[in-house]
């Protein structure tokens, strides 16, 4: 089953939006495989955003991610990575479509509420930063045939 790392970033936690944001992934039919509320350290944030090292926003985004607690999660499901990216919307709330998480809850160019892995490679790397294999749960979920059926 495909897995992706989703983080409700410090602004999402501080603005008490955890429930509303989390419900977007849940009601889509994805399966929660792991979750922890944690204050990400600056060094972990720098490893998380290592692909952006050297860019103008690198210091800002790593300070942002380590500024206050975040809810770090693994969501699973067929096509979970792209499904979550679509649910999140474009990078900045001011540009993201209404109906997406970023489009509905934010309009900042610095704070954007959620992180989601953008490829299988980045998902594997990012999940390994936050979770041990034992912390990622696999369990039957009763509505799966109803949610993911191809209707064939
Ligand atoms: P993504 O989160 O939509 O994948 P990326 O381009 O991977 O966007 O950038 C990672 C994060 O860095 C963004 O979510 C955002 O928090 C921050 N960021 C990206 N570009 C800028 C910028 O131009 N100014 C400020 N922050 C930025
Ligand atoms: Mg990205």
mmCIF file of C-alpha atoms and ligand atoms in Angstrom:
data_model
loop_
_atom_site.group_PDB
_atom_site.id
_atom_site.type_symbol
_atom_site.label_atom_id
_atom_site.label_comp_id
_atom_site.label_asym_id
_atom_site.label_seq_id
_atom_site.Cartn_x
_atom_site.Cartn_y
_atom_site.Cartn_z
ATOM 1 C CA UNK A 1 0.000 0.000 0.000
ATOM 2 C CA UNK A 2 1.415 3.409 -0.938
ATOM 3 C CA UNK A 3 2.326 5.625 2.004
ATOM 4 C CA UNK A 4 2.935 9.345 2.337
ATOM 5 C CA UNK A 5 4.164 11.632 5.096
ATOM 6 C CA UNK A 6 1.695 14.357 6.010
ATOM 7 C CA UNK A 7 2.472 17.060 8.576
ATOM 8 C CA UNK A 8 0.013 19.538 10.038
ATOM 9 C CA UNK A 9 2.569 22.313 10.470
ATOM 10 C CA UNK A 10 2.839 24.663 13.479
ATOM 11 C CA UNK A 11 0.282 27.188 12.150
ATOM 12 C CA UNK A 12 -2.302 24.404 11.689
ATOM 13 C CA UNK A 13 -1.822 23.256 15.289
ATOM 14 C CA UNK A 14 -1.764 26.794 16.736
ATOM 15 C CA UNK A 15 -4.899 27.746 14.798
ATOM 16 C CA UNK A 16 -6.727 24.668 16.202
ATOM 17 C CA UNK A 17 -7.264 23.298 12.696
ATOM 18 C CA UNK A 18 -6.010 19.744 13.393
ATOM 19 C CA UNK A 19 -9.483 18.196 13.351
ATOM 20 C CA UNK A 20 -10.672 19.989 10.226
ATOM 21 C CA UNK A 21 -7.474 19.256 8.266
ATOM 22 C CA UNK A 22 -7.196 15.637 9.390
ATOM 23 C CA UNK A 23 -10.816 14.996 8.416
ATOM 24 C CA UNK A 24 -10.029 15.888 4.784
ATOM 25 C CA UNK A 25 -7.688 12.893 4.519
ATOM 26 C CA UNK A 26 -9.951 10.626 6.537
ATOM 27 C CA UNK A 27 -13.157 11.329 4.643
ATOM 28 C CA UNK A 28 -11.353 10.860 1.298
ATOM 29 C CA UNK A 29 -10.927 7.219 2.310
ATOM 30 C CA UNK A 30 -7.225 7.116 3.116
ATOM 31 C CA UNK A 31 -6.019 5.091 6.084
ATOM 32 C CA UNK A 32 -4.086 6.521 9.035
ATOM 33 C CA UNK A 33 -0.984 4.360 9.584
ATOM 34 C CA UNK A 34 0.945 6.430 12.160
ATOM 35 C CA UNK A 35 0.669 9.732 14.026
ATOM 36 C CA UNK A 36 2.598 11.729 16.603
ATOM 37 C CA UNK A 37 2.392 15.234 17.993
ATOM 38 C CA UNK A 38 5.946 16.491 18.218
ATOM 39 C CA UNK A 39 8.044 19.610 18.358
ATOM 40 C CA UNK A 40 10.349 19.136 15.352
ATOM 41 C CA UNK A 41 13.896 20.301 16.105
ATOM 42 C CA UNK A 42 15.654 22.743 13.794
ATOM 43 C CA UNK A 43 18.189 20.071 12.803
ATOM 44 C CA UNK A 44 15.401 17.627 11.898
ATOM 45 C CA UNK A 45 13.621 20.375 9.948
ATOM 46 C CA UNK A 46 16.839 20.988 8.014
ATOM 47 C CA UNK A 47 17.082 17.283 7.157
ATOM 48 C CA UNK A 48 13.407 17.248 6.201
ATOM 49 C CA UNK A 49 13.863 20.134 3.767
ATOM 50 C CA UNK A 50 17.381 19.118 2.649
ATOM 51 C CA UNK A 51 16.327 19.252 -1.045
ATOM 52 C CA UNK A 52 15.747 23.007 -0.616
ATOM 53 C CA UNK A 53 19.144 23.754 0.978
ATOM 54 C CA UNK A 54 20.697 26.830 -0.633
ATOM 55 C CA UNK A 55 17.343 28.357 -1.659
ATOM 56 C CA UNK A 56 16.315 31.769 -0.357
ATOM 57 C CA UNK A 57 13.478 30.350 1.766
ATOM 58 C CA UNK A 58 15.468 27.471 3.345
ATOM 59 C CA UNK A 59 16.253 29.195 6.665
ATOM 60 C CA UNK A 60 12.713 30.585 6.905
ATOM 61 C CA UNK A 61 10.936 27.292 6.241
ATOM 62 C CA UNK A 62 13.141 25.297 8.629
ATOM 63 C CA UNK A 63 12.546 27.887 11.393
ATOM 64 C CA UNK A 64 8.820 27.762 10.642
ATOM 65 C CA UNK A 65 8.648 23.946 10.829
ATOM 66 C CA UNK A 66 10.568 23.930 14.128
ATOM 67 C CA UNK A 67 8.772 26.920 15.703
ATOM 68 C CA UNK A 68 6.059 25.013 17.641
ATOM 69 C CA UNK A 69 4.570 21.466 17.727
ATOM 70 C CA UNK A 70 3.325 19.737 14.569
ATOM 71 C CA UNK A 71 1.168 16.661 14.002
ATOM 72 C CA UNK A 72 3.230 14.211 11.946
ATOM 73 C CA UNK A 73 1.354 11.388 10.229
ATOM 74 C CA UNK A 74 1.627 8.568 7.722
ATOM 75 C CA UNK A 75 -1.410 8.049 5.490
ATOM 76 C CA UNK A 76 -1.808 4.975 3.288
ATOM 77 C CA UNK A 77 -3.871 3.996 0.272
ATOM 78 C CA UNK A 78 -3.562 3.324 -3.457
ATOM 79 C CA UNK A 79 -2.176 6.532 -5.002
ATOM 80 C CA UNK A 80 -1.986 8.183 -1.558
ATOM 81 C CA UNK A 81 0.891 10.534 -2.489
ATOM 82 C CA UNK A 82 -0.849 12.263 -5.387
ATOM 83 C CA UNK A 83 -4.277 12.133 -3.732
ATOM 84 C CA UNK A 84 -2.869 13.993 -0.710
ATOM 85 C CA UNK A 85 -1.067 16.562 -2.876
ATOM 86 C CA UNK A 86 -4.380 17.282 -4.598
ATOM 87 C CA UNK A 87 -6.205 17.570 -1.282
ATOM 88 C CA UNK A 88 -3.530 20.044 -0.080
ATOM 89 C CA UNK A 89 -3.584 22.326 -3.138
ATOM 90 C CA UNK A 90 -0.866 24.626 -4.475
ATOM 91 C CA UNK A 91 1.979 25.648 -2.162
ATOM 92 C CA UNK A 92 0.550 28.992 -1.005
ATOM 93 C CA UNK A 93 -2.967 29.550 0.280
ATOM 94 C CA UNK A 94 -3.294 32.739 -1.739
ATOM 95 C CA UNK A 95 -2.878 30.682 -4.957
ATOM 96 C CA UNK A 96 -4.458 27.369 -3.953
ATOM 97 C CA UNK A 97 -7.920 26.499 -5.259
ATOM 98 C CA UNK A 98 -10.902 26.750 -2.902
ATOM 99 C CA UNK A 99 -11.847 23.237 -1.847
ATOM 100 C CA UNK A 100 -8.248 22.336 -1.078
ATOM 101 C CA UNK A 101 -6.798 22.493 2.443
ATOM 102 C CA UNK A 102 -4.430 25.349 1.650
ATOM 103 C CA UNK A 103 -7.069 27.088 -0.455
ATOM 104 C CA UNK A 104 -9.717 26.900 2.228
ATOM 105 C CA UNK A 105 -7.752 27.674 5.392
ATOM 106 C CA UNK A 106 -4.879 29.995 4.504
ATOM 107 C CA UNK A 107 -3.779 33.006 2.532
ATOM 108 C CA UNK A 108 -0.188 33.472 3.762
ATOM 109 C CA UNK A 109 2.877 33.174 1.522
ATOM 110 C CA UNK A 110 5.010 31.905 4.395
ATOM 111 C CA UNK A 111 2.742 29.634 6.390
ATOM 112 C CA UNK A 112 0.803 26.978 4.529
ATOM 113 C CA UNK A 113 -0.599 24.565 7.127
ATOM 114 C CA UNK A 114 0.432 21.205 5.681
ATOM 115 C CA UNK A 115 3.318 19.234 4.258
ATOM 116 C CA UNK A 116 2.872 16.234 1.977
ATOM 117 C CA UNK A 117 5.496 14.051 0.277
ATOM 118 C CA UNK A 118 5.746 14.649 -3.475
ATOM 119 C CA UNK A 119 7.100 11.287 -4.752
ATOM 120 C CA UNK A 120 7.622 7.685 -3.585
ATOM 121 C CA UNK A 121 11.324 8.457 -3.001
ATOM 122 C CA UNK A 122 10.671 11.533 -0.864
ATOM 123 C CA UNK A 123 7.904 9.692 1.015
ATOM 124 C CA UNK A 124 10.300 6.862 1.952
ATOM 125 C CA UNK A 125 12.986 9.351 3.034
ATOM 126 C CA UNK A 126 10.622 11.577 5.001
ATOM 127 C CA UNK A 127 8.786 8.712 6.747
ATOM 128 C CA UNK A 128 12.133 7.307 7.906
ATOM 129 C CA UNK A 129 12.995 10.668 9.523
ATOM 130 C CA UNK A 130 10.019 10.509 11.887
ATOM 131 C CA UNK A 131 8.969 6.876 12.360
ATOM 132 C CA UNK A 132 10.531 3.480 12.976
ATOM 133 C CA UNK A 133 9.063 0.638 10.874
ATOM 134 C CA UNK A 134 7.336 -0.726 14.021
ATOM 135 C CA UNK A 135 5.459 2.543 14.499
ATOM 136 C CA UNK A 136 3.766 2.260 11.091
ATOM 137 C CA UNK A 137 0.671 0.114 11.487
ATOM 138 C CA UNK A 138 -0.913 -2.163 8.898
ATOM 139 C CA UNK A 139 -4.425 -3.256 9.766
ATOM 140 C CA UNK A 140 -7.580 -4.284 7.941
ATOM 141 C CA UNK A 141 -10.065 -1.485 7.484
ATOM 142 C CA UNK A 142 -13.632 -2.504 6.869
ATOM 143 C CA UNK A 143 -14.718 -0.083 4.140
ATOM 144 C CA UNK A 144 -11.715 -0.600 1.842
ATOM 145 C CA UNK A 145 -13.595 -2.501 -0.921
ATOM 146 C CA UNK A 146 -16.253 0.213 -0.920
ATOM 147 C CA UNK A 147 -13.724 3.046 -1.090
ATOM 148 C CA UNK A 148 -11.220 1.656 -3.600
ATOM 149 C CA UNK A 149 -13.339 -0.590 -5.826
ATOM 150 C CA UNK A 150 -12.673 -0.404 -9.588
ATOM 151 C CA UNK A 151 -16.260 -1.446 -10.148
ATOM 152 C CA UNK A 152 -15.156 -4.137 -12.591
HETATM 153 P P1 LIG B 1 5.310 22.126 -1.192
HETATM 154 O O1 LIG B 1 5.166 22.179 0.312
HETATM 155 O O2 LIG B 1 4.037 22.530 -1.881
HETATM 156 O O3 LIG B 1 5.854 20.799 -1.687
HETATM 157 P P2 LIG B 1 7.953 23.223 -1.791
HETATM 158 O O4 LIG B 1 8.269 23.978 -3.035
HETATM 159 O O5 LIG B 1 8.493 21.834 -1.657
HETATM 160 O O6 LIG B 1 6.370 23.259 -1.593
HETATM 161 O O7 LIG B 1 8.502 24.106 -0.573
HETATM 162 C C1 LIG B 1 8.575 23.548 0.724
HETATM 163 C C2 LIG B 1 8.006 24.539 1.715
HETATM 164 O O8 LIG B 1 8.869 25.677 1.760
HETATM 165 C C3 LIG B 1 6.636 25.078 1.369
HETATM 166 O O9 LIG B 1 5.576 24.249 1.818
HETATM 167 C C4 LIG B 1 6.644 26.419 2.084
HETATM 168 O O10 LIG B 1 6.360 26.238 3.473
HETATM 169 C C5 LIG B 1 8.086 26.855 1.938
HETATM 170 N N1 LIG B 1 8.320 27.721 0.780
HETATM 171 C C6 LIG B 1 8.461 27.344 -0.508
HETATM 172 N N2 LIG B 1 8.680 28.400 -1.319
HETATM 173 C C7 LIG B 1 8.684 29.473 -0.507
HETATM 174 C C8 LIG B 1 8.847 30.874 -0.751
HETATM 175 O O11 LIG B 1 9.038 31.329 -1.886
HETATM 176 N N3 LIG B 1 8.743 31.693 0.342
HETATM 177 C C9 LIG B 1 8.528 31.219 1.609
HETATM 178 N N4 LIG B 1 8.380 29.906 1.876
HETATM 179 C C10 LIG B 1 8.440 29.045 0.830
HETATM 180 MG MG1 LIG B 2 7.726 19.917 -1.469
#
